[in-house]
Short mmCIF file of C-alpha atoms and ligand atoms in Angstrom, two decimals:
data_model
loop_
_atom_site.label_atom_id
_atom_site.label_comp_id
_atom_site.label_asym_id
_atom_site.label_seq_id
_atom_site.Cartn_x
_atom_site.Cartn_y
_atom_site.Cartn_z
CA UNK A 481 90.23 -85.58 63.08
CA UNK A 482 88.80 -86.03 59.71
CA UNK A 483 90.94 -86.64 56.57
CA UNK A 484 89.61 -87.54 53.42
CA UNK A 485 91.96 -88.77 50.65
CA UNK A 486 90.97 -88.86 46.71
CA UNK A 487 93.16 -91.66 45.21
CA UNK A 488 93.11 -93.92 42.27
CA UNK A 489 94.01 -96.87 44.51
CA UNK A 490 91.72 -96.75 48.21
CA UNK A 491 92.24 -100.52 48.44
CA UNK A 492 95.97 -99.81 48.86
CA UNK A 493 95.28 -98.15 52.13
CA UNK A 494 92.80 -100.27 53.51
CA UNK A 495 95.32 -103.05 54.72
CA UNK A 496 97.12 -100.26 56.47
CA UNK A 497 94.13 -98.60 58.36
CA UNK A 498 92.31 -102.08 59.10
CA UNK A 499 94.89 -103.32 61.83
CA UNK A 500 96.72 -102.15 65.11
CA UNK A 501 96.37 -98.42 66.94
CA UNK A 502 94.64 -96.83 63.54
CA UNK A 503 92.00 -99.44 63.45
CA UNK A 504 91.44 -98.83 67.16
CA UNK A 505 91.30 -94.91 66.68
CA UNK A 506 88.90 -95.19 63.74
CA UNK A 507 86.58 -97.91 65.95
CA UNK A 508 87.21 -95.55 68.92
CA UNK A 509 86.22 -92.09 66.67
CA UNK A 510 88.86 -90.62 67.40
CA UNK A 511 89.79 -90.47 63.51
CA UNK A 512 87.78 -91.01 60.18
CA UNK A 513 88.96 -91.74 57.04
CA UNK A 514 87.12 -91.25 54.10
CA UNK A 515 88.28 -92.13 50.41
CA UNK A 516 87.14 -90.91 47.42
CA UNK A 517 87.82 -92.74 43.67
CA UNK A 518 89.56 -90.13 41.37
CA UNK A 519 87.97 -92.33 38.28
CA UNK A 520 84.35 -91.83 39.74
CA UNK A 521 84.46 -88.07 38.73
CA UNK A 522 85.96 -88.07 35.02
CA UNK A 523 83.50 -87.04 32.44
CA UNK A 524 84.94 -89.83 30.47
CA UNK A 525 82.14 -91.55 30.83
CA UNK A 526 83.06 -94.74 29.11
CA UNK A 527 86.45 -95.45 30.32
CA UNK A 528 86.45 -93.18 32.90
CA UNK A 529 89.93 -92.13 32.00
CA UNK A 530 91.74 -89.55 34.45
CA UNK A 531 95.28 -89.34 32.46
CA UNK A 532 96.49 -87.59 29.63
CA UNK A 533 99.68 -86.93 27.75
CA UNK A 534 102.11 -83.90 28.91
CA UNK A 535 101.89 -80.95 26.57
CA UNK A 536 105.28 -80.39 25.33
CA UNK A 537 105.47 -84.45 25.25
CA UNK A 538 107.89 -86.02 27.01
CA UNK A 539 107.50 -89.20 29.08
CA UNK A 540 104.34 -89.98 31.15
CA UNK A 541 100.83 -89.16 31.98
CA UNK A 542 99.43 -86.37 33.58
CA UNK A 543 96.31 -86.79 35.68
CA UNK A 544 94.00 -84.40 33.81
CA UNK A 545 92.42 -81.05 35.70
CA UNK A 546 88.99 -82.44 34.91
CA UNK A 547 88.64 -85.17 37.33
CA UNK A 548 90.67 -82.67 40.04
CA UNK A 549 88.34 -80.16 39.89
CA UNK A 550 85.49 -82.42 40.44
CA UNK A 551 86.77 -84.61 42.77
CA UNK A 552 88.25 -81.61 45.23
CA UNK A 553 85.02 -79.34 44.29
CA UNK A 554 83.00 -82.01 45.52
CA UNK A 555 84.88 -83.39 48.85
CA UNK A 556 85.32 -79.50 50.00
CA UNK A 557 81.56 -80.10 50.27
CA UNK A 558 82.04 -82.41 53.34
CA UNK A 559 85.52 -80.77 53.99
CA UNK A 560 86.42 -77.83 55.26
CA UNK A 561 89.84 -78.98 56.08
CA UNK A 562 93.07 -77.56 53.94
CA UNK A 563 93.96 -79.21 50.59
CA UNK A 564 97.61 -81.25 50.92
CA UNK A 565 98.73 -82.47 47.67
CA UNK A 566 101.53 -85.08 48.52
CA UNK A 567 104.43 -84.81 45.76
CA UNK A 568 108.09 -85.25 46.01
CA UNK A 569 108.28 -81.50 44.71
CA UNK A 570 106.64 -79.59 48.54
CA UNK A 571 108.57 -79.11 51.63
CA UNK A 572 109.55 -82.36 53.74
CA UNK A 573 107.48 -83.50 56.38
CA UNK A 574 109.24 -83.23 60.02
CA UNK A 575 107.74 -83.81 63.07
CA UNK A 576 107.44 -80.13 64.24
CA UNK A 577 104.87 -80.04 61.10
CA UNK A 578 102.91 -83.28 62.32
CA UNK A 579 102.60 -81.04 65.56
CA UNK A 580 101.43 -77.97 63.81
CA UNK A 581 98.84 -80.05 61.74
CA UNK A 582 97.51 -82.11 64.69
CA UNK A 583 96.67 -79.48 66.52
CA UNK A 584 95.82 -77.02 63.45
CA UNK A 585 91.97 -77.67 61.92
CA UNK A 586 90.20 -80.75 62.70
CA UNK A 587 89.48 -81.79 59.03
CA UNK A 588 91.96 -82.05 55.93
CA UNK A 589 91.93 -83.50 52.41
CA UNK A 590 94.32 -85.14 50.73
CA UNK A 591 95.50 -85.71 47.49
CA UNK A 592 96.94 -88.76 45.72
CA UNK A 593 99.06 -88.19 42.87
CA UNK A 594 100.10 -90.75 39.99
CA UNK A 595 101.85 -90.88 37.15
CA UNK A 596 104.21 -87.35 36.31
CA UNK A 597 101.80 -86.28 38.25
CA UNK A 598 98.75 -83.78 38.08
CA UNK A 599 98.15 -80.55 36.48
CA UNK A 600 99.80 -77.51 37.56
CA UNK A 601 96.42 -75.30 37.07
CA UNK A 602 95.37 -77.50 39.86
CA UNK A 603 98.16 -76.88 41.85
CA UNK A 604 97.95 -73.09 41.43
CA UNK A 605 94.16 -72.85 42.57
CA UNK A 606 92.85 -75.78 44.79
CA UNK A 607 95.62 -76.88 46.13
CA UNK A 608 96.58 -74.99 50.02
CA UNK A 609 99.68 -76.85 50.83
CA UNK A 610 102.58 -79.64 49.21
CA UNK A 611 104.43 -82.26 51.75
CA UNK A 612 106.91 -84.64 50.79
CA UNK A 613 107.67 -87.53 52.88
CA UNK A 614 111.14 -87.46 51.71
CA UNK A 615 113.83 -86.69 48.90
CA UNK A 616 112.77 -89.74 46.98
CA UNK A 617 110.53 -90.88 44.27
CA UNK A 618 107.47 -93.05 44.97
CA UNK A 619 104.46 -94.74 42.25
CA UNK A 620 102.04 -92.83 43.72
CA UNK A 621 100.70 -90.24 46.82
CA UNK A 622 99.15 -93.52 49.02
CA UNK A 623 102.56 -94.11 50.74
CA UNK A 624 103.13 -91.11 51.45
CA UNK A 625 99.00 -90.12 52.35
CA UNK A 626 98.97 -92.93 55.24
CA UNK A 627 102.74 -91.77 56.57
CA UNK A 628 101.15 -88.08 56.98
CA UNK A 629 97.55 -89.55 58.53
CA UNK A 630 100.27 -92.08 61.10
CA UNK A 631 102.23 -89.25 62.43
CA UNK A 632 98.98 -86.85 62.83
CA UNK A 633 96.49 -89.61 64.60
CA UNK A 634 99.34 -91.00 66.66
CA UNK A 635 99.79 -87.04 68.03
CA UNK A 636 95.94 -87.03 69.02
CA UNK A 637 95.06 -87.75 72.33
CA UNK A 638 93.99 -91.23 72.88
CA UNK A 639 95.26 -92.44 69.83
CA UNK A 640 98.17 -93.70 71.33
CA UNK A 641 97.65 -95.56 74.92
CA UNK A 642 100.52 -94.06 76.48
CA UNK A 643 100.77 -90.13 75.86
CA UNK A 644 104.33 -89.85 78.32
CA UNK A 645 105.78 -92.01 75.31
CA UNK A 646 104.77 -89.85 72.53
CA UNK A 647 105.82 -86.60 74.37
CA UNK A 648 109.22 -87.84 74.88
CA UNK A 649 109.93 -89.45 71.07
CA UNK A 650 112.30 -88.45 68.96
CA UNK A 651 112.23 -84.79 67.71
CA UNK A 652 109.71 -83.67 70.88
CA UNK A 653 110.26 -80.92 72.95
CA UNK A 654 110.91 -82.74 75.99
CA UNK A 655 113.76 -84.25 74.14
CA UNK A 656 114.78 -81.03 72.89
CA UNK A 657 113.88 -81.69 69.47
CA UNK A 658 116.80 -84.37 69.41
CA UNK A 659 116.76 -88.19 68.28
CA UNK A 660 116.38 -90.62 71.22
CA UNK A 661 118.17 -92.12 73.75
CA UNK A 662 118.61 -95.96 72.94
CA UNK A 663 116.02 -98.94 74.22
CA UNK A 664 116.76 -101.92 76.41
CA UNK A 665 114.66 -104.27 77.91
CA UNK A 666 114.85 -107.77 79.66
CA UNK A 667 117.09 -109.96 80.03
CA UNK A 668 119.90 -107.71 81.44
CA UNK A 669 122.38 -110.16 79.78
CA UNK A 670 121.78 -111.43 75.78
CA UNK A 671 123.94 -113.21 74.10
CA UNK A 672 126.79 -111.91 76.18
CA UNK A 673 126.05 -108.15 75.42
CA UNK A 674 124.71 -106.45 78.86
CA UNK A 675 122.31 -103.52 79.40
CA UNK A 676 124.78 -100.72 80.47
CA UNK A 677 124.80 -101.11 84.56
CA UNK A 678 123.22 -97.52 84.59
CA UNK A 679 120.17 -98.10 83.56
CA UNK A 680 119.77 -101.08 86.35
CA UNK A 681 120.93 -98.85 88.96
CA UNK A 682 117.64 -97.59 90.25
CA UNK A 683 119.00 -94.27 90.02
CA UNK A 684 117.25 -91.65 88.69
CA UNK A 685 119.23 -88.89 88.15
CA UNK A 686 122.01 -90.94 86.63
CA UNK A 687 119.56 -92.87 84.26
CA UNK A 688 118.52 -89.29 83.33
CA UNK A 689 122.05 -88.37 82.46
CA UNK A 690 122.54 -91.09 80.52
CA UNK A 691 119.86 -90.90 78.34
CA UNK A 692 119.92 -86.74 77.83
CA UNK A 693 124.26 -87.34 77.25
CA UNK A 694 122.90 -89.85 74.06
CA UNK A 695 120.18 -88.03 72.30
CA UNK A 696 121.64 -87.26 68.73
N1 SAM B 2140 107.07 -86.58 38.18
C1 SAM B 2140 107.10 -86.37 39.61
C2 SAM B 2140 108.40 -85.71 39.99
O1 SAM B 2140 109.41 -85.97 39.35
O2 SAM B 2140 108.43 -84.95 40.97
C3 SAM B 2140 106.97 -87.67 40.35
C4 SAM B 2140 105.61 -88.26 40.26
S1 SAM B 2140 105.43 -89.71 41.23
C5 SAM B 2140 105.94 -90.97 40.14
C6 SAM B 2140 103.68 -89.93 41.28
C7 SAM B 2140 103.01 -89.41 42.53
O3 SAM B 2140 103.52 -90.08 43.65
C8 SAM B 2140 103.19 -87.95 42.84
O4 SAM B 2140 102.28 -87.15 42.13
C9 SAM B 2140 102.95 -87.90 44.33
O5 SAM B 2140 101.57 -87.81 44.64
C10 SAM B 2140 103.46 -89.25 44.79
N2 SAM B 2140 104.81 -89.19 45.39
C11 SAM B 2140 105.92 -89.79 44.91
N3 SAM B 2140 106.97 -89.57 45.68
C12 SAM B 2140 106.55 -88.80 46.71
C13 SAM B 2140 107.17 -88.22 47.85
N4 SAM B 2140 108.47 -88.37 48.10
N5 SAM B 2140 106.41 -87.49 48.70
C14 SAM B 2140 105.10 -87.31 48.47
N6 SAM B 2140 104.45 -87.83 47.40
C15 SAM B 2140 105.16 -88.56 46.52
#
């Protein structure tokens, strides 16, 4: 899976991407991330200014179309993928849609906001599809741009070492689209709380029962 993600801030990201499974799955291949610097395609050639002020006023900058239309024109070129703008104003992300884009096409692009935001025009014409990450406001898209590339690359096979664990997380089919059973793990006794007896039975069917009678 490729994703490439115009931003004003890439080094935000790179602390992110540079450790644990999504290192691994970008040494491995198995993703690529590419990022592309918003400022780098202003025709602002001196400052290379990307904001302006809303029309209408009002608080806030709006990242201009310029710089957009540039940047997206010119990352389709190596893209093929969708264009996501993340923005607290599109649909929330759930899991069923991490599904649907993991297995959907192999390449996306995504798009960092700032600011108020970016303008609409850009919205209307090169822009395919809007996620939020949830009913809150953030500084910027980067959050919410690694959150969506997490819950795609850890859906691809490989990604994650054990694939039994990701089919059976929270929201999966096999759990029936329900929140999961809890976790316990050694010792069997902590601080005088136990792990319920059940689960050190060695019975199967009974640990099954236990876990399907607590998914939420
Ligand atoms: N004026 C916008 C509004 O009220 O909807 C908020 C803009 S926010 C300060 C700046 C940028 O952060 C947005 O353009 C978007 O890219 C990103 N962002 C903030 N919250 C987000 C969320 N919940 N989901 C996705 N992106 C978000």
């Amino acid at each position: 899976m490729r994703f490439d993600v115009i931003t004003l801030f890439p080094n935000l990201c790179e602390g992110y991407l540079g450790d644990s499974i999504l290192k691994r799955a970008i040494d491995q291949k198995l993703i690529s991330i590419n990022f592309w610097q918003l400022r780098d395609f202003s025709d602002d050639a001196k400052h290379h200014k990307v904001d302006d002020t809303p029309y209408g006023g009002g608080a806030g900058m709006v990242i201009r179309p310029q710089p957009l239309w540039n940047a997206i024109t010119e990352v389709k070129k190596h893209n093929q993928g969708p264009v996501i703008y993340l923005t607290p104003q599109g649909p929330v992300l759930t899991q069923k849609q991490a599904v649907e884009l993991s297995t959907g096409p192999k390449e996306l692009i995504l798009l960092c906001g700032r600011y108020e935001g970016i303008d609409q025009r850009i919205r209307e014409t090169l822009i395919d599809r809007e996620i939020s990450i949830g009913e809150y406001v953030l500084t910027g898209g980067e959050l919410p741009a690694l959150i969506l590339i997490d819950t795609i690359s850890r859906l691809i096979p490989g990604v994650v070492g054990d694939e039994e664990s990701v089919a059976e997380d929270s929201f999966s089919k096999k759990l029936q689209g329900k929140r999961e059973y809890p976790h316990y793990t050694r010792p069997a006794e902590f601080n005088n709380m136990k792990v319920p007896d059940v689960l050190l039975s060695g019975n199967h069917a009974e640990i099954e029962k236990w876990r399907t009678e607590r998914l939420s």
